[in-house]
Short mmCIF file of C-alpha atoms and ligand atoms in Angstrom, two decimals:
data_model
loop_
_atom_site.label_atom_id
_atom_site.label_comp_id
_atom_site.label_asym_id
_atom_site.label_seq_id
_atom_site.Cartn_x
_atom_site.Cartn_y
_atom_site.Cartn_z
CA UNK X 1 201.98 48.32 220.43
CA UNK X 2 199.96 46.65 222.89
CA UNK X 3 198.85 48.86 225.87
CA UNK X 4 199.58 48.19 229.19
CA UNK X 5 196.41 47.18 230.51
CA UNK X 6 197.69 46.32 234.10
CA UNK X 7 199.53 48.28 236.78
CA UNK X 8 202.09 45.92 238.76
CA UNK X 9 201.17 45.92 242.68
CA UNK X 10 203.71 43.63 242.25
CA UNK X 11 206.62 46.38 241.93
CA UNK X 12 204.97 47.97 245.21
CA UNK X 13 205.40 44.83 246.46
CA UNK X 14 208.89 44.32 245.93
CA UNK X 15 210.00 47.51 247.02
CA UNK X 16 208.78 46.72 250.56
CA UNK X 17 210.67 43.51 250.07
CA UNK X 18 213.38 45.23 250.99
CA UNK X 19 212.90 45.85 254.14
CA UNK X 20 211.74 42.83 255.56
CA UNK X 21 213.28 38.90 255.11
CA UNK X 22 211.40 37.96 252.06
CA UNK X 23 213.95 37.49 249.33
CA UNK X 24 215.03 39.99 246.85
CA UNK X 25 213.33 40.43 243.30
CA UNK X 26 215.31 40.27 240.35
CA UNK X 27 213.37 43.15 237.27
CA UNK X 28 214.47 43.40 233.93
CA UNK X 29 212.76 44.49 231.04
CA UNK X 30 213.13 44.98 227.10
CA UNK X 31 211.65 46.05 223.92
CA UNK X 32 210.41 42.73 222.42
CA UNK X 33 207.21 42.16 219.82
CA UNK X 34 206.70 45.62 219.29
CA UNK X 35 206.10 45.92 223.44
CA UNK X 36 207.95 46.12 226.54
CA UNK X 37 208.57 42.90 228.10
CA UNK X 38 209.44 43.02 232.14
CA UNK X 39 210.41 39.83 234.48
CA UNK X 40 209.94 39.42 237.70
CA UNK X 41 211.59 36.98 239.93
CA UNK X 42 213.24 36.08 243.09
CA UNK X 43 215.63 34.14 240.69
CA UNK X 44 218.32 36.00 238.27
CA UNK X 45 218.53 33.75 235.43
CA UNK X 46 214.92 33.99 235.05
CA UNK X 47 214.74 37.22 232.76
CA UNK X 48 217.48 35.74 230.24
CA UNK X 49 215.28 32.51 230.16
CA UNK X 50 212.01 34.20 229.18
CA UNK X 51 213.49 36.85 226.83
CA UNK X 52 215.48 33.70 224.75
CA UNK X 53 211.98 32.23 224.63
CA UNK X 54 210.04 35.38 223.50
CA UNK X 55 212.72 35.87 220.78
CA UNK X 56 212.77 32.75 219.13
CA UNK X 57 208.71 33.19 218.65
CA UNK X 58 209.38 36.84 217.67
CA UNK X 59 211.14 35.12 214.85
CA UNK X 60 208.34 33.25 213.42
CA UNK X 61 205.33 35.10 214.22
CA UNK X 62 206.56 39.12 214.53
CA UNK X 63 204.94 41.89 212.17
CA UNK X 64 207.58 43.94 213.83
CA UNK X 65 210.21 41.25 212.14
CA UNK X 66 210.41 41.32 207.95
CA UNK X 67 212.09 38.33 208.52
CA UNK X 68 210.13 36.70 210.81
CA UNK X 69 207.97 33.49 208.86
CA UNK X 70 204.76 35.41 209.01
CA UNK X 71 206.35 38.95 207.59
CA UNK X 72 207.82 36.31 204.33
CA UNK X 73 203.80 34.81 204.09
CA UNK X 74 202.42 37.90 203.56
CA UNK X 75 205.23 39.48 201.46
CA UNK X 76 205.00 36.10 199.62
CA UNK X 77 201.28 35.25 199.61
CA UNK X 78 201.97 31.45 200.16
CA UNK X 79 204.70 29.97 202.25
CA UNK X 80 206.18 25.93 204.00
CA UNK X 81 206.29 27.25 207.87
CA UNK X 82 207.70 25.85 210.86
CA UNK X 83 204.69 23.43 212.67
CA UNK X 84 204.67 25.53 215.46
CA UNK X 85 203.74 28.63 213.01
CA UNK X 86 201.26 26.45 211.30
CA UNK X 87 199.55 25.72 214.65
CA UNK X 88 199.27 29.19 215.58
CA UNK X 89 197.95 30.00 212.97
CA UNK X 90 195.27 26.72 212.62
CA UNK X 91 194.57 28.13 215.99
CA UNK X 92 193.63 31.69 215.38
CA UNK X 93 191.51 29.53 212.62
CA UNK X 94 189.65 27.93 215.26
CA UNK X 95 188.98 31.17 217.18
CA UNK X 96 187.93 32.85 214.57
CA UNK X 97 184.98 29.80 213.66
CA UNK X 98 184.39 29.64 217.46
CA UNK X 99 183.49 33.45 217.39
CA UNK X 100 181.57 33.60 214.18
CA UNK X 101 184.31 35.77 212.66
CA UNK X 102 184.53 38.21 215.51
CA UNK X 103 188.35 36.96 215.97
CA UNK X 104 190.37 37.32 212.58
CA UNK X 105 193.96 37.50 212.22
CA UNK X 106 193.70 38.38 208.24
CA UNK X 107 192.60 42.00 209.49
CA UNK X 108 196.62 43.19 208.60
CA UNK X 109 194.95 45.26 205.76
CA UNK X 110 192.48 46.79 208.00
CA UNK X 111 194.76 47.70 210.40
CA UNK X 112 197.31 49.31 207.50
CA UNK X 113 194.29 50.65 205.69
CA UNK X 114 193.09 52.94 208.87
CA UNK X 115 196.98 53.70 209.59
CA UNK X 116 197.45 51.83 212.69
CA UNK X 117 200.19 49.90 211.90
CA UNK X 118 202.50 53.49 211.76
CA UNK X 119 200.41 55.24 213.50
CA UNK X 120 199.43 57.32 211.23
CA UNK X 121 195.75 57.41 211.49
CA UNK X 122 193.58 57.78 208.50
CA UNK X 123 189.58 57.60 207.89
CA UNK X 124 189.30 55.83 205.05
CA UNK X 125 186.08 56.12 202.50
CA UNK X 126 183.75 53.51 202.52
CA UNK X 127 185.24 52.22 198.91
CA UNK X 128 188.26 51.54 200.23
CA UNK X 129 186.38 49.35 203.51
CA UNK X 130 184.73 47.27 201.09
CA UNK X 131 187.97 47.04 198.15
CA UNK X 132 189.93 46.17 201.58
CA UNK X 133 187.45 43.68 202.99
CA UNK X 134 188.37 41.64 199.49
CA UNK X 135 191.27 40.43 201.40
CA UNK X 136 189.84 40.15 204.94
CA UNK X 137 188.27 36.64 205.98
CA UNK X 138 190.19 33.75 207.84
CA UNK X 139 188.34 31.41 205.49
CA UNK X 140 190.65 32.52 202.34
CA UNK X 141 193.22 31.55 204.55
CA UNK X 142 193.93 27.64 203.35
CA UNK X 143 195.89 25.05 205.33
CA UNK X 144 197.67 22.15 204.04
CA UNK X 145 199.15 20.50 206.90
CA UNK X 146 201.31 17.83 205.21
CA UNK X 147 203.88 19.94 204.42
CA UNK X 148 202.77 23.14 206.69
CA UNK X 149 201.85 25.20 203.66
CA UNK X 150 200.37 28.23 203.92
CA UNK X 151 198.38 29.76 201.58
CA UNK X 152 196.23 33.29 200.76
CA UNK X 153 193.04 32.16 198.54
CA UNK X 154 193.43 36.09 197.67
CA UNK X 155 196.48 37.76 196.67
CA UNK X 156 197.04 41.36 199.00
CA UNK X 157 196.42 39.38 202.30
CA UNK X 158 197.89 40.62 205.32
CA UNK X 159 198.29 37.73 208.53
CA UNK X 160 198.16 40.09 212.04
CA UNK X 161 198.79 37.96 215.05
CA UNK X 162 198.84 41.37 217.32
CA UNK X 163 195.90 39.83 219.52
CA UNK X 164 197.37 36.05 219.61
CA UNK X 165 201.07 36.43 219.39
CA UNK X 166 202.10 37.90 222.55
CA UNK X 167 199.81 35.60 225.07
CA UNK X 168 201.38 32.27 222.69
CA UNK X 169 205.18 33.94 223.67
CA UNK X 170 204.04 34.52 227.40
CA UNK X 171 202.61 30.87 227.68
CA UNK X 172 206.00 29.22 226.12
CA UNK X 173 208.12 31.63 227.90
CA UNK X 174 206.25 30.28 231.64
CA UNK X 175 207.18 26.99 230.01
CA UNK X 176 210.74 27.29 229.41
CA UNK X 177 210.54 28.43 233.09
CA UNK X 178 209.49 25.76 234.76
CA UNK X 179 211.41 23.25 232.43
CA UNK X 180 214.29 25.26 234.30
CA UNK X 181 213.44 25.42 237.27
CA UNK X 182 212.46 28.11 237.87
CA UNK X 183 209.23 28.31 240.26
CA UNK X 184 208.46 31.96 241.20
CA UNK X 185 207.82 34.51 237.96
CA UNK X 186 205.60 37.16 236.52
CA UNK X 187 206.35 38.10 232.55
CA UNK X 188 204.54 41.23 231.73
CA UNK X 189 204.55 41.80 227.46
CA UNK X 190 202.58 45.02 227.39
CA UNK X 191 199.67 44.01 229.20
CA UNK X 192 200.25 40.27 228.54
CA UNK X 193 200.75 38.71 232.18
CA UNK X 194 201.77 35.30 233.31
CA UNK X 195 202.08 34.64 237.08
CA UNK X 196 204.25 31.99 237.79
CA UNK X 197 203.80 30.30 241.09
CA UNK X 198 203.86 32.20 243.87
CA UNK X 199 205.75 35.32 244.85
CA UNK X 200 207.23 35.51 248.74
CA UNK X 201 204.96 32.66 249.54
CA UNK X 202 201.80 34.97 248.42
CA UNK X 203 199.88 35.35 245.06
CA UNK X 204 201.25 37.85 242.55
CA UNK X 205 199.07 40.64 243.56
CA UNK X 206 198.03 42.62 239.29
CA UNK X 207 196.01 45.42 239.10
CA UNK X 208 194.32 45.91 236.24
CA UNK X 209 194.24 49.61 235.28
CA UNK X 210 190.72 51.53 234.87
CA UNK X 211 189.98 52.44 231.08
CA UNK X 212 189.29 55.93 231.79
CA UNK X 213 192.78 56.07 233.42
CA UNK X 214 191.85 56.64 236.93
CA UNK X 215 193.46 54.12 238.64
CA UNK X 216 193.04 50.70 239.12
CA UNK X 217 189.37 49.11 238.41
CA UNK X 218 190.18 45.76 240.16
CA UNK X 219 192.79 43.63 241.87
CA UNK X 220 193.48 40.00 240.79
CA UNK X 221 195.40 37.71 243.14
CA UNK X 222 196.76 35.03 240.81
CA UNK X 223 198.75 31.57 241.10
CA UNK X 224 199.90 29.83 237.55
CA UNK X 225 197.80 31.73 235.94
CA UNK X 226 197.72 34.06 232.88
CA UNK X 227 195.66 37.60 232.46
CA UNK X 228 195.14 40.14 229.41
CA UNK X 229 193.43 42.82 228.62
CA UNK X 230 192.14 44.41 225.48
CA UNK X 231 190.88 47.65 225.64
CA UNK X 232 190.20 50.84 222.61
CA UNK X 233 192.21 53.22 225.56
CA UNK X 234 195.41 53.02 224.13
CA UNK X 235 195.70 53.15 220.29
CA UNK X 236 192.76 55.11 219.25
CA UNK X 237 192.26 58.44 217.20
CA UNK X 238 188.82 60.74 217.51
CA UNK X 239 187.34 62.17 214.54
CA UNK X 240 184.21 64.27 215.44
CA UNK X 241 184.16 63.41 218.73
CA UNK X 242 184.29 59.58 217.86
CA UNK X 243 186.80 57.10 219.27
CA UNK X 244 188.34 54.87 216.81
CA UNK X 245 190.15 51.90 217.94
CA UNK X 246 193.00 49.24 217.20
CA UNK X 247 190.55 46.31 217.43
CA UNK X 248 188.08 45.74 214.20
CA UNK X 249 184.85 43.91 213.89
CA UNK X 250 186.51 42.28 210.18
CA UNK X 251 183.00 41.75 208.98
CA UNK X 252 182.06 45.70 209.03
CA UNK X 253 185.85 47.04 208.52
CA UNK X 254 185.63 49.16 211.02
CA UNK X 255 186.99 49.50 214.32
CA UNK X 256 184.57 47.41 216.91
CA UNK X 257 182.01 49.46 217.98
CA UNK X 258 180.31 46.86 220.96
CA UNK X 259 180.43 49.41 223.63
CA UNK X 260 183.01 47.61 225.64
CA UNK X 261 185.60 49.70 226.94
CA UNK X 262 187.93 47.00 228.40
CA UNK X 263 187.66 42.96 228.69
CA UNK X 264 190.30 41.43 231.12
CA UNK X 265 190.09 37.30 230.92
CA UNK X 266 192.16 35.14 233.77
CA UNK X 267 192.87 31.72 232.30
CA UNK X 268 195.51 29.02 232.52
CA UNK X 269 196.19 28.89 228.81
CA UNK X 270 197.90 32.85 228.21
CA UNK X 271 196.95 32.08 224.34
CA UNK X 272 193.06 31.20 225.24
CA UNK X 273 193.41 34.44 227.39
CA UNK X 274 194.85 36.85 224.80
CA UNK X 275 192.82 35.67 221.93
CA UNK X 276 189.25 35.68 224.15
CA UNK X 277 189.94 39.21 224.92
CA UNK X 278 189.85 40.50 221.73
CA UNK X 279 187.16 38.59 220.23
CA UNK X 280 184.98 39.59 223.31
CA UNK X 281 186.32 43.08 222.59
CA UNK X 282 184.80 42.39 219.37
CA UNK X 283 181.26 40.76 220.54
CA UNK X 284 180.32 42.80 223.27
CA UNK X 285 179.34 41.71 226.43
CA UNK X 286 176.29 39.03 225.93
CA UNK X 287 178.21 37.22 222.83
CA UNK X 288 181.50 37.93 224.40
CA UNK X 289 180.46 35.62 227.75
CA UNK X 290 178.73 32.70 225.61
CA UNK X 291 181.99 32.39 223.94
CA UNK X 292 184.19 32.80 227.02
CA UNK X 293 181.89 30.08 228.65
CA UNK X 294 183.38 27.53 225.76
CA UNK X 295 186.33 27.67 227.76
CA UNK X 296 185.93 26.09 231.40
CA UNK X 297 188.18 27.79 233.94
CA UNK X 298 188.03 31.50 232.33
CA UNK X 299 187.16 34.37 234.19
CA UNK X 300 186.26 37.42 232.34
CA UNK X 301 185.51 41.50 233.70
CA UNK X 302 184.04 43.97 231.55
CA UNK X 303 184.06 47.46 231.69
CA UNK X 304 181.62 48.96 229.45
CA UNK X 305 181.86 52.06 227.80
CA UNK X 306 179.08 53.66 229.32
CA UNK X 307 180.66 53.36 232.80
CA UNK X 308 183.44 55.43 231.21
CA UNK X 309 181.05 58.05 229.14
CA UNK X 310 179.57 58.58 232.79
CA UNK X 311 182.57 59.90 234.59
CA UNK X 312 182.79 61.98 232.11
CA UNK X 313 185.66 60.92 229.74
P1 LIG Q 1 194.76 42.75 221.56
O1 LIG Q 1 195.45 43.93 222.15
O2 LIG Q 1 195.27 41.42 222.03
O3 LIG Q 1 193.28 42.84 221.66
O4 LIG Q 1 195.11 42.72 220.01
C1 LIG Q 1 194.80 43.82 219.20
C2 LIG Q 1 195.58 43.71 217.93
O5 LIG Q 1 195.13 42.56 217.19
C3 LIG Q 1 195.37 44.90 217.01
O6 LIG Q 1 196.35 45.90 217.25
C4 LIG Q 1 195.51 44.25 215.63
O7 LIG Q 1 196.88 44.08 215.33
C5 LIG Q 1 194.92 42.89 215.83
N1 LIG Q 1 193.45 42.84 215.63
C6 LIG Q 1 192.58 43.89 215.50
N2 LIG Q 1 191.31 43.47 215.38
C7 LIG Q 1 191.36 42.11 215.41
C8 LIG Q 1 190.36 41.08 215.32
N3 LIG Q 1 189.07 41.36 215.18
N4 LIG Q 1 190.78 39.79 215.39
C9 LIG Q 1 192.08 39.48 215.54
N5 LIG Q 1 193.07 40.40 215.62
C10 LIG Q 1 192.72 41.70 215.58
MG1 LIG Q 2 194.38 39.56 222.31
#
């Protein structure tokens, strides 16, 4: 599950709406792509809109789903998708050339293989890395886009779209939004924020929460935009005094190690910002922002490990 890697001024916010003339906020939340998924907005039908949206792409691209298209690919090792599947997925491809391998969605059998995906961690020997790195690599990944096939060049491979999936759903369900009507909105999936126009005539007001826990390490005052936020603070184990994280450099097997402890990119595309988060995550600060910088519009905020190690934590 995705950490929440924002706290909602927002909510302050709308308590205090109460009591003056601004109109009321409509909240509702639910358990959707293996995170919780809250709405915001001044209109009611807005949360029914967004969650229809979310679940129809929790249908094709889900790990939580076994019958969602990408749970049949990697149960089948080949499989005809739906285009918008395909594209996801020819997308991640593109990330993952963009960040020389940094961003991989084939890391499934990583993630198993350390005992993230039931959280039940595990430090695996170094045999098992490198017999596990067999079936890591976006390039065995082939694409045959006349008939959307596709296919694993090795057999074993596990598709993960953890750090794509939810800022794709996010961006489509801001889409299905507007195409409604609808013109004031923030979607939260577990850290995964879109801000739809503006709330009470203001910005939506996000606070993005400090890795060590502390707080808040910054206040973003957005307008059609969307944020995320990767970060090793929420799904991590420590072995001998070592933090092991969810995110994994796929070309060591092991859980990044760039000294990053949390990368928060703004953007207007909530896929671009999802995905660039992790592969920064992944690159560390200097390789992170020459990839970010591919993207014109992007903002990006680091917080480095260090800064946490020094308070302490
Ligand atoms: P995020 O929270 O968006 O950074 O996504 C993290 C999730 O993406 C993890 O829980 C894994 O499911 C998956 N993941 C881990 N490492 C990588 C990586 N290097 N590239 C792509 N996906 C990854
Ligand atoms: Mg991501």
């Amino acid at each position: 599950m995705k950490r929440a890697g924002f706290l909602f001024l927002a909510c302050v916010s709308a308590f205090i709406n109460g009591c003056d003339n601004s109109p009321r906020l409509y909240k509702d939340s639910r358990l959707m792509m293996g995170t919780f998924v809250e709405v915001i907005s001044p209109e009611e039908k807005a949360a029914a809109i967004a969650f229809g949206e979310i679940k129809r792409i929790e249908g094709l691209l889900s790990k939580y789903d076994p019958s969602s298209e990408v749970s049949r690919l990697n149960s089948a090792g080949q499989l005809k998708v739906s285009r918008e599947t395909y594209d996801i997925i020819a997308r991640s491809k593109e990330f993952w050339a963009l960040s020389n391998g940094a961003f991989d969605i084939t890391v499934g059998s990583l993630v198993e293989l350390w005992g993230f995906k039931d959280k039940k961690y595990y430090f695996p020997l170094k045999t098992e890395i490198t017999q596990t790195l067999k079936r890591v690599g976006t390039d065995k990944i082939i694409l045959d886009p006349v008939d959307n096939l596709v296919k694993f060049a090795v057999s074993g491979m596990q598709i993960d779209l953890g750090a794509i999936a939810k800022g794709y759903a996010v961006g489509c369900a801001a889409k299905k939004l507007r195409e409604n009507g609808i013109k004031s909105c923030l979607i939260n999936a577990g850290g995964q924020i879109y801000c739809l126009g503006l709330k009470s005539g203001k910005p939506w007001l996000v606070g993005i929460a400090d890795p060590a826990k502390k707080g808040i390490s910054g206040k973003l005052s957005l307008v059609n935009k969307a944020v995320s936020t990767s970060g090793d603070y929420e799904q991590f184990f420590i072995k001998d005094g070592i933090r092991y994280g969810h995110i994994f450099d796929p070309r060591s097997g092991m859980p990044a190690d760039s000294s990053v402890a949390s990368v928060t990119v703004v953007s207007d595309d909530s896929l671009v910002s999802d995905a660039l988060t992790t592969a920064i995550f992944v690159l560390g600060e200097e390789k992170g922002r020459a990839l970010a910088e591919k993207f014109p519009g992007v903002e990006v905020k680091i917080d480095k490990e260090k800064e946490r190690d020094k308070d302490g934590k």
